[in-house]
Every structure is written in structure tokens, then in C-alpha cells.
GROMACS .gro file of C-alpha atoms in nm:
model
  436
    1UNK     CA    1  -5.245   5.653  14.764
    2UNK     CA    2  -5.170   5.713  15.115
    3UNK     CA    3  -4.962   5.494  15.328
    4UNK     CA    4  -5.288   5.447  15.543
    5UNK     CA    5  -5.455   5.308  15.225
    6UNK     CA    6  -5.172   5.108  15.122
    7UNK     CA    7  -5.132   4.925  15.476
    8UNK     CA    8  -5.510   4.838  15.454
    9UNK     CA    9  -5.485   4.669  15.102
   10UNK     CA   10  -5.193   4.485  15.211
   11UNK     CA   11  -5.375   4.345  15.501
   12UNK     CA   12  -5.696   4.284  15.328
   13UNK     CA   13  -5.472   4.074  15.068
   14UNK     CA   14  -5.297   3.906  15.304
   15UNK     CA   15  -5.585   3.819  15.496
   16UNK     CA   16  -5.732   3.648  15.195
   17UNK     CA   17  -5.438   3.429  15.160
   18UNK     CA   18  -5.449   3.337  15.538
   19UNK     CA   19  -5.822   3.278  15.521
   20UNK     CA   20  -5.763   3.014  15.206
   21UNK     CA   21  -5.479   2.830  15.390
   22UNK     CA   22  -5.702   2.777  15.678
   23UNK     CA   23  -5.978   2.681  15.458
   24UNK     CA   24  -5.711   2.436  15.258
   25UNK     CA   25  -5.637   2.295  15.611
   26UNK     CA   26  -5.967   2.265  15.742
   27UNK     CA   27  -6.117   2.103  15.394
   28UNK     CA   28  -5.786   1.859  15.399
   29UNK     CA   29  -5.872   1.756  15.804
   30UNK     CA   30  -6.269   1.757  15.791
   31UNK     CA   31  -6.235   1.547  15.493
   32UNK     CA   32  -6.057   1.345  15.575
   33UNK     CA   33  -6.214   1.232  15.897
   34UNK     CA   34  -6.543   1.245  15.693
   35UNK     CA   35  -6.473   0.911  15.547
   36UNK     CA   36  -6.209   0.753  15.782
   37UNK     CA   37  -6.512   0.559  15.992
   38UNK     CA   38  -6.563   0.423  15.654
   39UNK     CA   39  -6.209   0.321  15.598
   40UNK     CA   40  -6.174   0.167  15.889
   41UNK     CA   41  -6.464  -0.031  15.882
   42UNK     CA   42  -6.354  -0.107  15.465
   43UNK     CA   43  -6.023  -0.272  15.582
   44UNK     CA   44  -6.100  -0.410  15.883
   45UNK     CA   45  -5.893  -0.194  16.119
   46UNK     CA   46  -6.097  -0.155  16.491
   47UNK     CA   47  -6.291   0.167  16.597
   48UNK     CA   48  -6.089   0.282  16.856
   49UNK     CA   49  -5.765   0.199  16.647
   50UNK     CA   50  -5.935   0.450  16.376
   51UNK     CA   51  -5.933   0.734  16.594
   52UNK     CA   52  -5.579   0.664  16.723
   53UNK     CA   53  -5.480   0.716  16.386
   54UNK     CA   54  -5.495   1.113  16.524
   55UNK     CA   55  -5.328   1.034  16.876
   56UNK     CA   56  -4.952   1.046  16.758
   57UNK     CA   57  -4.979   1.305  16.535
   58UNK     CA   58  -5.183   1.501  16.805
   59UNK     CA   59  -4.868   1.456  17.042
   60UNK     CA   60  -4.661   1.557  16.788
   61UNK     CA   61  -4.859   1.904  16.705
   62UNK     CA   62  -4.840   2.000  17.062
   63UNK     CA   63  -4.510   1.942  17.136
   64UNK     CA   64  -4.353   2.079  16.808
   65UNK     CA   65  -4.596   2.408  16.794
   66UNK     CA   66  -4.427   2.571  17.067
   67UNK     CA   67  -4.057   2.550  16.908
   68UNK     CA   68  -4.222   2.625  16.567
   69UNK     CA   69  -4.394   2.928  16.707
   70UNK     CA   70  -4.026   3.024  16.820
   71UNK     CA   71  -3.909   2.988  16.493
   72UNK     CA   72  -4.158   3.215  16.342
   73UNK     CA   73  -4.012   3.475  16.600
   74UNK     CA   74  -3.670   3.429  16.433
   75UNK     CA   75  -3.712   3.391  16.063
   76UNK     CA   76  -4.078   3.535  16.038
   77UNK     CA   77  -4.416   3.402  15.986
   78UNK     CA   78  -4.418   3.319  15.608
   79UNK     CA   79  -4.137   3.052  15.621
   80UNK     CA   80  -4.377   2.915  15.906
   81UNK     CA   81  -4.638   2.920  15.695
   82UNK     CA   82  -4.492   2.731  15.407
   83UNK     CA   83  -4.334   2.434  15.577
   84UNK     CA   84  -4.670   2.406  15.747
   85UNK     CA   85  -4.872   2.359  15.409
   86UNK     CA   86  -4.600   2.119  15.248
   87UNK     CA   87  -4.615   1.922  15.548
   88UNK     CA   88  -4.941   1.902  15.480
   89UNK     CA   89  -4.952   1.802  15.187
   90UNK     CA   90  -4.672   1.559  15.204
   91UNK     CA   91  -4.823   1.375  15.502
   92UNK     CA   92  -5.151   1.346  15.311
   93UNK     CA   93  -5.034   1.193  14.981
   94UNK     CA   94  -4.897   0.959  15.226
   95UNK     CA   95  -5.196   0.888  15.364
   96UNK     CA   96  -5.354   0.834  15.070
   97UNK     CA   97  -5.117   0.605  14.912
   98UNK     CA   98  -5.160   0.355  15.275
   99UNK     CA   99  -5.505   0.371  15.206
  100UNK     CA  100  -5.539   0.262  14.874
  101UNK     CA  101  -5.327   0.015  14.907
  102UNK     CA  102  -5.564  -0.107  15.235
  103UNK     CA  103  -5.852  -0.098  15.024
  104UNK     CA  104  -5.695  -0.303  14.747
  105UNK     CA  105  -5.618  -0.577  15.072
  106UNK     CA  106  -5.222  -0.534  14.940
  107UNK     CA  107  -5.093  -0.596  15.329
  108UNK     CA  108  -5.282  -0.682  15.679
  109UNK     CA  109  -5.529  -0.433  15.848
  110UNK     CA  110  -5.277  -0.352  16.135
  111UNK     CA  111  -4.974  -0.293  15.876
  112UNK     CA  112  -5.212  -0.041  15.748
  113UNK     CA  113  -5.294   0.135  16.036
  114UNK     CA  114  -4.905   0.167  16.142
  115UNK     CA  115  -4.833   0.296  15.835
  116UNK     CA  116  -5.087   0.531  15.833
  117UNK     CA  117  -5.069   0.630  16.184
  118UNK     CA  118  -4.694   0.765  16.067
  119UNK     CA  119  -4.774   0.900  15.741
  120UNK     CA  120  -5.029   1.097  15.938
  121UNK     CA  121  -4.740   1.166  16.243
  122UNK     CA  122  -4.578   1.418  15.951
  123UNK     CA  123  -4.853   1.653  16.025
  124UNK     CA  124  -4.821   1.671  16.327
  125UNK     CA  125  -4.462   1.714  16.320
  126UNK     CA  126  -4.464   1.972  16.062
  127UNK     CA  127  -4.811   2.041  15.938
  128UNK     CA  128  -4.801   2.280  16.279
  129UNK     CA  129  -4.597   2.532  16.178
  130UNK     CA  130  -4.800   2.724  16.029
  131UNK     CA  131  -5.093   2.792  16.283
  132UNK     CA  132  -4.869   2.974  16.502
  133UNK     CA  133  -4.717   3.186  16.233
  134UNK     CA  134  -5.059   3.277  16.116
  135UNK     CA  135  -5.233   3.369  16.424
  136UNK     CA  136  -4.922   3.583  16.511
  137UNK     CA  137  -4.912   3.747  16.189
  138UNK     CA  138  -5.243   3.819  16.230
  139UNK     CA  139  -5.250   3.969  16.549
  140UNK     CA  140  -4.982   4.182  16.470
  141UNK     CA  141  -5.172   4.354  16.155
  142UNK     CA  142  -5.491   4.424  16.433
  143UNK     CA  143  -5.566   4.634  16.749
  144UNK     CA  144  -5.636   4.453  17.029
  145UNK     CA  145  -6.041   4.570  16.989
  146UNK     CA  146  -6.032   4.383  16.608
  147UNK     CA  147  -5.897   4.085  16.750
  148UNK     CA  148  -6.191   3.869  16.864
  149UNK     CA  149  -6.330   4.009  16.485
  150UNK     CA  150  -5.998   3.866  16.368
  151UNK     CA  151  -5.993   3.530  16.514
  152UNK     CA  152  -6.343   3.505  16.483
  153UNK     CA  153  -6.333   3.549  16.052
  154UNK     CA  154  -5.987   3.301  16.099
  155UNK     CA  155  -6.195   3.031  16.296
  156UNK     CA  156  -6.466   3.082  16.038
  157UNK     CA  157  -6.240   3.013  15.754
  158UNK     CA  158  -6.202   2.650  15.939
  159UNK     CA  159  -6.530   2.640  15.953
  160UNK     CA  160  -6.577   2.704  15.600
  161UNK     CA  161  -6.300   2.437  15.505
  162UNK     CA  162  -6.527   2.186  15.737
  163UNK     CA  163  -6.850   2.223  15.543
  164UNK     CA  164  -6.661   2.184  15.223
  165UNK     CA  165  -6.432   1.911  15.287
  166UNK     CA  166  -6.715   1.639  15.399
  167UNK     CA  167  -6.921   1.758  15.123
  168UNK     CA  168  -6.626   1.724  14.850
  169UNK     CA  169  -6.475   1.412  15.004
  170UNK     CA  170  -6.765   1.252  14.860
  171UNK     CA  171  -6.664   1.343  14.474
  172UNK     CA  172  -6.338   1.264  14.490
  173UNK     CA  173  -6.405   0.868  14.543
  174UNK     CA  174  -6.281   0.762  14.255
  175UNK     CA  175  -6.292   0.393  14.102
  176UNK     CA  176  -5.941   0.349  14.101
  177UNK     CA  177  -5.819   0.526  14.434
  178UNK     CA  178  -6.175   0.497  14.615
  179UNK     CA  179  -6.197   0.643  14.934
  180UNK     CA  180  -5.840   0.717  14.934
  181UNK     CA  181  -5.890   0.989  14.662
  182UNK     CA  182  -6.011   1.275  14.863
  183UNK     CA  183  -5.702   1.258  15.058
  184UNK     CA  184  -5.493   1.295  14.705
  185UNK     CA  185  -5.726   1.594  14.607
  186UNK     CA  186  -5.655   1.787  14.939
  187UNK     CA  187  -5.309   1.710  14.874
  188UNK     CA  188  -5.290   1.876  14.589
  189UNK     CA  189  -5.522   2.217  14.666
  190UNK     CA  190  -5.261   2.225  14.943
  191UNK     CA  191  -4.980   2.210  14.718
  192UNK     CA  192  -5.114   2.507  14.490
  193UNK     CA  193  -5.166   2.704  14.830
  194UNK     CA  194  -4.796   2.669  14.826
  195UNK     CA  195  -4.776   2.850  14.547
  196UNK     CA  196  -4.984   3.087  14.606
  197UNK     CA  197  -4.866   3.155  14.971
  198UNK     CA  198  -4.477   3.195  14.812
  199UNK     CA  199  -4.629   3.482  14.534
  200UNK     CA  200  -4.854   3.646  14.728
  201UNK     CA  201  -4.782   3.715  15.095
  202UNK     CA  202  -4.652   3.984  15.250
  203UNK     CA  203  -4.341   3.955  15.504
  204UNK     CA  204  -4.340   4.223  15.689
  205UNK     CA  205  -4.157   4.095  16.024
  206UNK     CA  206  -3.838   4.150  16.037
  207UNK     CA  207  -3.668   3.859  16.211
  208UNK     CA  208  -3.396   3.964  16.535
  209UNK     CA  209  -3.554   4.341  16.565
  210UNK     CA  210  -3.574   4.460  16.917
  211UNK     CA  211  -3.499   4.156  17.229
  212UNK     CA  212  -3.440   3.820  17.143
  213UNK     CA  213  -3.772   3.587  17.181
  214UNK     CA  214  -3.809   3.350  17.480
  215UNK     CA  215  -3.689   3.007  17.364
  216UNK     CA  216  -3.997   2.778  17.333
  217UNK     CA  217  -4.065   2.395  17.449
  218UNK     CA  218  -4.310   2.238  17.555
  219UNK     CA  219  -4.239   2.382  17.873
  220UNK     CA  220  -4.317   2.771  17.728
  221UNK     CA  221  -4.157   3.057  17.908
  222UNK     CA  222  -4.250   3.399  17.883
  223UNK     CA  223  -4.048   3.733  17.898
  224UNK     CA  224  -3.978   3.758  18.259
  225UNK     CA  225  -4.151   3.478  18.396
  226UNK     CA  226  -3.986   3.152  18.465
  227UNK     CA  227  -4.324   2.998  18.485
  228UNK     CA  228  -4.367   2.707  18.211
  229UNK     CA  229  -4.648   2.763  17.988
  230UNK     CA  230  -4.911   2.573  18.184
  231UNK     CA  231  -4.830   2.786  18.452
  232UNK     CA  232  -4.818   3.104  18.301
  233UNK     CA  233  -5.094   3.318  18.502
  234UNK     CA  234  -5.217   3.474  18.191
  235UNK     CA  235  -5.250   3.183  17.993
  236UNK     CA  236  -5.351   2.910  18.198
  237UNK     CA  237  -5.738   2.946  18.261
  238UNK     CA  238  -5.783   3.005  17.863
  239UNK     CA  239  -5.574   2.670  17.787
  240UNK     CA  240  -5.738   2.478  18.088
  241UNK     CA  241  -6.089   2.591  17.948
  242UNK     CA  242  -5.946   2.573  17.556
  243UNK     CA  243  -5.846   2.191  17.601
  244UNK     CA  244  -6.156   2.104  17.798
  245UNK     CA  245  -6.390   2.233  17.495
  246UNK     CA  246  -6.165   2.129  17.203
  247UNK     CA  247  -6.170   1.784  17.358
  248UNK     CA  248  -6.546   1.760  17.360
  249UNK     CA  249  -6.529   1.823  17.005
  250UNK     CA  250  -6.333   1.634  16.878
  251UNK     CA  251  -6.495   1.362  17.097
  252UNK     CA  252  -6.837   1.403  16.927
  253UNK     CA  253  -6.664   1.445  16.603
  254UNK     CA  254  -6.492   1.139  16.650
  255UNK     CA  255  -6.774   0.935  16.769
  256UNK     CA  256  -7.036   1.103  16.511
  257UNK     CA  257  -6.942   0.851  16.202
  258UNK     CA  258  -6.999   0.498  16.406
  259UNK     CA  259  -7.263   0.660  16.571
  260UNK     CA  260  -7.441   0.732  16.250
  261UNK     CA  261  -7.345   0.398  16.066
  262UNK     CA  262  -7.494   0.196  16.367
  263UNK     CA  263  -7.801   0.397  16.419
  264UNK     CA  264  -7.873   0.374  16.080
  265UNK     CA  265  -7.801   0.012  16.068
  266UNK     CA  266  -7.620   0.026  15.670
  267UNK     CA  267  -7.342  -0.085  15.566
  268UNK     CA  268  -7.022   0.219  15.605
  269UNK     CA  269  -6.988   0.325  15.207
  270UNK     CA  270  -7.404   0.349  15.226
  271UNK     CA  271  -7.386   0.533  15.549
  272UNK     CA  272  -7.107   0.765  15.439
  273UNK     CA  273  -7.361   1.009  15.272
  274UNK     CA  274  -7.559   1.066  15.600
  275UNK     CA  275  -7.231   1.115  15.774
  276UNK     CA  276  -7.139   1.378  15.508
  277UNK     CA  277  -7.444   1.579  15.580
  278UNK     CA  278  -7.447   1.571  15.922
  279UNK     CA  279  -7.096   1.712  15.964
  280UNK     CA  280  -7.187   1.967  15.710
  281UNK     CA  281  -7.482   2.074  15.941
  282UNK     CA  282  -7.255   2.110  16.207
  283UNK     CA  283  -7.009   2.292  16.012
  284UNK     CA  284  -7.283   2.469  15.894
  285UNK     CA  285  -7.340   2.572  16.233
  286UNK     CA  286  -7.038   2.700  16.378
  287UNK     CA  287  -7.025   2.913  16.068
  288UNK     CA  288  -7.312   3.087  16.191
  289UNK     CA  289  -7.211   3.160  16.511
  290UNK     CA  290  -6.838   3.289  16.404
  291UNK     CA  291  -6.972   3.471  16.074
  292UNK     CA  292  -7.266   3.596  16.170
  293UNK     CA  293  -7.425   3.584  16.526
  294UNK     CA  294  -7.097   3.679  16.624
  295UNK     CA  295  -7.061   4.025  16.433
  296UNK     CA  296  -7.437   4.086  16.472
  297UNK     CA  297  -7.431   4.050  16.836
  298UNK     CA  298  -7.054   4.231  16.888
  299UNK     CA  299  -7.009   3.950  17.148
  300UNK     CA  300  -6.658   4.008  17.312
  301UNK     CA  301  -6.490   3.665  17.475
  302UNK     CA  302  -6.602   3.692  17.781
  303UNK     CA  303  -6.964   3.600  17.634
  304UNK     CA  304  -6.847   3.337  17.382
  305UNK     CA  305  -6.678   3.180  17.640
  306UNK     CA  306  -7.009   3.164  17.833
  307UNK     CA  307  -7.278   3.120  17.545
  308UNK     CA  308  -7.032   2.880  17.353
  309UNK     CA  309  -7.017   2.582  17.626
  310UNK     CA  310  -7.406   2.604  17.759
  311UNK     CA  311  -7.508   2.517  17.353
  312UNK     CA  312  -7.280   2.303  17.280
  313UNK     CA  313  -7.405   2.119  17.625
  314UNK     CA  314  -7.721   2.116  17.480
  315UNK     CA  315  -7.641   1.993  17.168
  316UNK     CA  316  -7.452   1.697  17.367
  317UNK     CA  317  -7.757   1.600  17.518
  318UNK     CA  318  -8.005   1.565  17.240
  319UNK     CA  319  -7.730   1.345  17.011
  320UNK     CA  320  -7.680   1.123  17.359
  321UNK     CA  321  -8.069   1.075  17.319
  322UNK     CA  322  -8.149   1.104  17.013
  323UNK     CA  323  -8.419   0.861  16.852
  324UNK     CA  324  -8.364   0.883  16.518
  325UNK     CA  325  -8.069   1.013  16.245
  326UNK     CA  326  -8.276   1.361  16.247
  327UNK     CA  327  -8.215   1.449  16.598
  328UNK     CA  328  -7.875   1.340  16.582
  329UNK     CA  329  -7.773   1.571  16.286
  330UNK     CA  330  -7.991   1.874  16.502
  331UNK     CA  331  -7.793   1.811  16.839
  332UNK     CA  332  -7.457   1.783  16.643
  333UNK     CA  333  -7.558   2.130  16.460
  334UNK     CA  334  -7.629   2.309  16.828
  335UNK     CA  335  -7.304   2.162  16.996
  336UNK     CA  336  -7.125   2.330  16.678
  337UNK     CA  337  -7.322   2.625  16.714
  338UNK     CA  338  -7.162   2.657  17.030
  339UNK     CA  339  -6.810   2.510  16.998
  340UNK     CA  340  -6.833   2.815  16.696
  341UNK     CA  341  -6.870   3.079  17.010
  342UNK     CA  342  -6.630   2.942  17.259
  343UNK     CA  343  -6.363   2.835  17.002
  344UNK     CA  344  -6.296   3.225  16.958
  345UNK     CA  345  -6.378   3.366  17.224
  346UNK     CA  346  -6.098   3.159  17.427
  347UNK     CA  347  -5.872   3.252  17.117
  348UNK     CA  348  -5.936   3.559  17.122
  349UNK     CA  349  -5.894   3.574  17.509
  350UNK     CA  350  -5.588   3.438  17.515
  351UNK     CA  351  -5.432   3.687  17.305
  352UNK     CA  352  -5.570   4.010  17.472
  353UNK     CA  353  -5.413   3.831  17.790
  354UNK     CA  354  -5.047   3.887  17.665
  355UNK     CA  355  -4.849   4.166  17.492
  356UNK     CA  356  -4.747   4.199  17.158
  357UNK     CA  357  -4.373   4.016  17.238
  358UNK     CA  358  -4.586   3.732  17.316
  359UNK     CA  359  -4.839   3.692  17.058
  360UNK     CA  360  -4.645   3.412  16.870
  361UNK     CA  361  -4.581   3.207  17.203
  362UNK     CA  362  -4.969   3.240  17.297
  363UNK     CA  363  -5.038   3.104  16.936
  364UNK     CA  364  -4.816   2.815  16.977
  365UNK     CA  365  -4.958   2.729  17.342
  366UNK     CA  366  -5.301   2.741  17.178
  367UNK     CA  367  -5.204   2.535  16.909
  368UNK     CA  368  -5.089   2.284  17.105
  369UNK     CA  369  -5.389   2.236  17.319
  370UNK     CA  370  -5.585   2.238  17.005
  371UNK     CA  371  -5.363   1.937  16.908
  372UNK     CA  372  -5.258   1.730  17.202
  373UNK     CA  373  -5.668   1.707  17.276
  374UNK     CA  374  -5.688   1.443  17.018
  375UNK     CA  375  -5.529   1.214  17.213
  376UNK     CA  376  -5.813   1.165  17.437
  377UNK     CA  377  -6.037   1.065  17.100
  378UNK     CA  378  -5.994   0.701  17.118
  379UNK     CA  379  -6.126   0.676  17.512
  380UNK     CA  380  -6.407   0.850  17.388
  381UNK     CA  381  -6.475   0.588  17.126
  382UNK     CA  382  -6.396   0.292  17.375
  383UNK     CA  383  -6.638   0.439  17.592
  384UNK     CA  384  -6.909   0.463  17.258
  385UNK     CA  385  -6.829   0.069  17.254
  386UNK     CA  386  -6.976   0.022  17.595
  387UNK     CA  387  -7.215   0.283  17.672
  388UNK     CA  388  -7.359   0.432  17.335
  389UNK     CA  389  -7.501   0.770  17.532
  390UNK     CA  390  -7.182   0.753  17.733
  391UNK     CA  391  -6.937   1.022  17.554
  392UNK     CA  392  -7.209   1.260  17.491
  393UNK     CA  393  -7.338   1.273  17.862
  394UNK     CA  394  -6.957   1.308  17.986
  395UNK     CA  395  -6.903   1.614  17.718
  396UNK     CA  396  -7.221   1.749  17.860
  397UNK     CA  397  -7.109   1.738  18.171
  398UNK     CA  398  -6.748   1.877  18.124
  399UNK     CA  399  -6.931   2.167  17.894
  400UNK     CA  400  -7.156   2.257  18.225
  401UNK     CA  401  -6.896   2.268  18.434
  402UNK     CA  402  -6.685   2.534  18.169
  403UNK     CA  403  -6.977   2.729  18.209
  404UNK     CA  404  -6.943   2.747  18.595
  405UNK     CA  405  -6.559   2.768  18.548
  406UNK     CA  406  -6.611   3.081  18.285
  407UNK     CA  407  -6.873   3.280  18.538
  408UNK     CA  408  -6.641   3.248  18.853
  409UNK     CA  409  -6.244   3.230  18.690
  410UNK     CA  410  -6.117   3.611  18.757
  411UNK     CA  411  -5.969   3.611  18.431
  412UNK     CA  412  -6.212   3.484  18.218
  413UNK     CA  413  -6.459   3.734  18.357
  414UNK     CA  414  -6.213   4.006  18.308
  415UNK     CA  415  -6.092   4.002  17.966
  416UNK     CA  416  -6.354   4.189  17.783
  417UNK     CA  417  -6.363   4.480  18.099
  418UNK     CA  418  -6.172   4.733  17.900
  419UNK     CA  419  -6.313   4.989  17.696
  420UNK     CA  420  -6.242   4.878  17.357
  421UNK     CA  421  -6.063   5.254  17.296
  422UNK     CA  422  -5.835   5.169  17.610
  423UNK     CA  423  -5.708   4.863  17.414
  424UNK     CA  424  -5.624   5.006  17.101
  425UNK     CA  425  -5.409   5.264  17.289
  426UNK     CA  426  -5.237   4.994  17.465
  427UNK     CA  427  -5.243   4.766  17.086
  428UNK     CA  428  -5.042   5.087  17.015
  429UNK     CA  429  -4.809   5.119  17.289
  430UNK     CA  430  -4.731   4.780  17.239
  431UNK     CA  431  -4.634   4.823  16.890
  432UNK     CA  432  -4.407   5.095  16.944
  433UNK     CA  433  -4.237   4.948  17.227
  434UNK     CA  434  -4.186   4.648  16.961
  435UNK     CA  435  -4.108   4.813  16.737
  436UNK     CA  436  -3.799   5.028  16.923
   0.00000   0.00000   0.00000
């Protein structure tokens, strides 16, 4: 077998690992949020309160994946990786263990939600060490023209892990734990990913070759560049437009549960079956777009980044309006379609931007907007509380303007202008210049 051959097995093994942590991950987070409008509403503990539950561990994600992202340029990607998925499952047995105990009425609503608001916090504190180190390892085993392919088939393993983790929640309510049992089950699949992760991956980096990597905080510098990261002129437009959309998502996503359970007028364990299948719709969705319409279509960032935001304004709209449980589970499967386009194609975008010395730090910065957006969730939900069209209107609104921001921002136009042949010789300079 040639060495050709044997590199391309590697990858397409390692790949498969990668893809089934990110499914693990997605099925854990999607699952959990699935049945938390339930929860709350089981114990007692207020909506907005519900979606803080996120907030802290949201902070925690985006100030921690820049340092972690670091770290993965020191010791490598698969140590990354690892403490990433124990965190995981760590925080979530934690979780679980609150919750029951909620459920069984052991301790007051608002000891609960403290103690699950820092069993949750462990996520975000370590539970992020592993995006970074997985998007970087990525990138490094693909040419700069099989990177929006890459992240693309990476995003759709999340999506994957969000249409199964609503629709396994469901099985996992168990008469003992309840709705605190899907949160042990994801614990566990992430505990045999651990496993599997240790056995079966591939370290290829090889930590302290070539120049020592930037050090990484919150406030990011690149090689050269004393710019922090949110200055960093080949960065910032992707972040400013990756926050912007990952916030509307999570907004709807947030909101999608009460909005459900009060349209439907039922009581939260009877709603939690609609809420299942309309997050699985969406999920659904975004699918689509990243495994299919995506590849069909060859659509570079440049496009997702256009197409992504004007759908998913759409899809806003007709869940702001909706009459009926129908039209809310259509809009919420449009504004997925096109969160599934833009999610990538800003991913993507923002790792064409920057050489191959940077891909770990542009993984970190992207993780951390991807985490700190949460924050916003519970203003989102406040707003629900007053104005019941209100959060979808203001995401439709934010998505329209994206759209203008994505025609007319000189980098966001750019980013798909070279010939895809042009960027693998440049993947390949790249590589050799890391590799010296």
C-alpha cells in the first residue's frame, strides 16, 4: 500500500471518530435542552432562570476555548479531545443527579437551579477543549479547497447528534430517574467515546515543532499582530457575523419549548412530545442543507453566508406568526435550513482567512463565539414573556441585516475569489513552511 493510500485511510478513520464525538456532543446538548422547558416547569424553577442555566457555562466556553486551543498547539489535539469528552460527561452526570433530586422535591426550586447552573459550568470550563482540537486537527488533514466540505460533514455530524438527541431523550425517561435519565444516558455514550477516542485516534502533531504558538486569552493574538482577537482583521467580520447568527439560534431554540407548551395549551410532560418533533424537524433541516444541498450545489462560503441568513429570516417570521403548532414546526425547519448554510460557511470562512500556524487559534475564537452567544438566551426569553412574536421579529431582523452585512463586508465577499487550485497550492505551501 502506498503511503498516499495509507494517509487517506488514516484520515477517513479518524474522521469517523471526530464525526461520532461531535455527534456524542450534539445528542448530549440537543437532548438535553429538549426536555429542560419541561424541567423547569416540573420543579418550579422560572423561564428565564431555565435558560440561564446555559449563561455561566456559556461564559465559561468562551473564555477557556482560547487557552485550550493553545494547549492543543503544545501537547496536540487528542489530549484536547479527551479532557473535552470527560468533561462532558462529568458535568452531565452532574446534571442529572440535581435533577432527579428536583423532581423528587428533595431541596427548593432555586437550590436546584444553583446547583445545576454549576454542574452545568464544568462544561463550559472543560467540555471546550475539545472543539478547538478537532477543528484544528481537521483542518490540518485538508486543503484549503476541502475545507468548507470538511466543516460542512463536521457541522452535519452536530446536526445529526441534534435530530437524535430530542428524539432519544424521550426513551430514556425512566420511572425512577424521569426526565433526569437522558442526561445519565448521554453521560455514559460520552464516556465510551472516551474509550474509543483513547484506542482509535491518530496523533499525528507533534507538539513544539517549528515556532512556538501565540499564547491565547481571551484577548487572542496572532503571529505578528498585536491585535486582540476581536480585532484581528482576518477574523473579525466572520466572528461579528458568526455571533450575530449563532445568537439567533440559540434564541429560537431557547424560546421553541415554552413557545410550544403555551401554544398548545398542555401541560409540559404532555407537550414534551411535540417539542421533540419539532426540534427534530429542524435538525432535520439543517442536515439537509450541510449534507446535501450543500455538496449538490458546491456552494463555497461566500454563498452560505448569504443563502444561510435570508432562510433562516424567513423561517423567523412564519414561527413569530404562526397560527397553529404546524406552522411553527415549518418556520423552525426553514430557519434551520438556513442556520445549516451559514453555520459553515462562516466556519469555513474563517479558516481560509488564516494560515495553517493559526488554524487552532481561529478554532478557539470560533468556539468561543459559538459559546459566549448563550448568554444572550435568557433576554430572549424575558422578551417571549412580554411580547410572544417579540424574539422572532428581532432575529428576523438581525438575520436581514447579516444579509446586507455579507453582500457589502470586503471580506466576506472575498473569501471564496480564489480558484480552488490556487488554494491547494497555498494549503501546500503552508504545510511545508509548518512543517520546516
Amino acid at each position: 500500500m502506498s503511503t498516499a493510500e495509507q494517509e487517506t485511510r488514516s484520515n477517513r478513520g479518524a474522521f469517523a471518530i471526530l464525526f461520532g464525538v461531535s455527534v456524542v456532543s450534539a445528542m448530549g446538548n440537543s437532548g438535553m435542552w429538549s426536555v429542560l422547558p419541561a424541567i423547569g416547569r416540573e420543579i418550579g424553577i422560572p423561564d428565564v432562570l431555565v435558560a440561564a442555566i446555559f449563561s455561566l457555562s456559556a461564559v465559561l466556553w468562551a473564555i477557556s476555548s482560547p487557552f485550550w486551543a493553545r494547549q492543543s498547539d503544545l501537547h496536540g489535539r487528542k489530549p484536547l479531545i479527551l479532557l473535552g469528552l470527560v468533561g462532558f460527561s462529568v458535568s452531565m452526570t452532574l446534571c442529572a443527579i440535581v435533577v432527579s433530586a428536583g423532581l423528587h422535591h428533595m431541596v427548593a426550586p432555586m437550590v436546584i437551579f444553583v446547583l445545576f447552573l454549576m454542574a452545568r459550568a464544568l462544561f463550559g470550563l472543560f467540555g471546550s477543549a475539545s472543539n478547538p482540537a478537532t477543528q484544528a486537527y481537521m483542518a490540518e488533514r485538508t486543503s484549503r479547497e476541502e475545507r468548507t466540505q470538511s466543516m460542512a460533514t463536521l457541522a452535519g455530524a452536530f446536526g445529526l447528534g441534534t435530530v437524535v438527541g430530542p428524539l432519544l431523550a424521550p426513551l430514556f425517561v425512566l420511572p425512577v430517574v424521569g426526565l433526569a435519565g437522558p442526561m445519565f444516558a448521554f453521560a455514559i455514550l460520552a464516556g465510551i467515546m472516551v474509550v474509543v477516542v483513547q484506542r482509535g485516534l491518530p496523533e499525528t502533531f507533534k507538539p513544539g515543532h517549528g515556532e512556538a504558538p501565540p499564547r491565547r486569552g481571551f484577548g487572542l493574538s496572532f503571529k505578528g499582530e498585536g491585535a486582540a482577537l476581536w480585532k484581528d482583521p482576518r477574523l473579525k467580520p466572520f466572528l461579528i457575523y458568526g455571533f450575530l447568527v449563532a445568537s439567533c439560534q440559540t434564541a429560537q431554540s431557547q424560546t421553541l419549548g415554552f413557545l410550544i407548551i403555551d401554544k398548545l395549551q398542555l401541560p409540559p410532560m404532555q407537550a414534551q412530545g411535540y417539542i421533540t418533533l419539532a426540534m427534530a424537524a429542524g435538525a432535520v433541516a439543517g442536515l439537509l442543507a450541510q449534507w446535501g444541498l450543500i455538496r449538490m450545489f458546491a456552494m463555497r462560503p461566500r454563498d452560505l453566508m448569504r443563502w444561510g441568513v435570508a432562510a433562516a429570516a424567513v423561517g423567523n417570521v412564519i414561527v413569530a406568526f404562526a397560527p397553529d403548532y404546524a406552522a411553527v414546526a415549518i418556520g423552525f425547519a426553514i430557519a434551520n435550513l438556513g442556520y445549516g448554510f451559514a453555520r459553515p460557511g462562516f466556519t469555513a470562512g474563517a479558516s481560509l482567512s488564516v494560515g495553517a500556524k493559526d488554524q487552532a487559534g481561529a478554532a478557539g475564537a470560533i468556539a468561543a463565539i459559538n459559546g459566549l452567544n448563550v448568554v444572550f438566551g435568557p433576554l430572549f426569553v424575558m422578551l417571549y414573556r412580554w411580547i410572544g412574536w417579540g424574539p422572532f421579529v428581532l432575529n428576523a431582523v438581525i438575520l436581514l441585516g447579516l444579509l446586507v452585512y455579507a453582500l457589502r463586508q470586503a471580506a466576506l465577499r472575498k473569501v471564496s475569489d480564489a480558484d480552488p487550485q490556487e488554494e491547494a497550492t497555498l494549503a501546500s505551501l503552508e504545510r511545508s513552511d509548518e512543517g520546516s
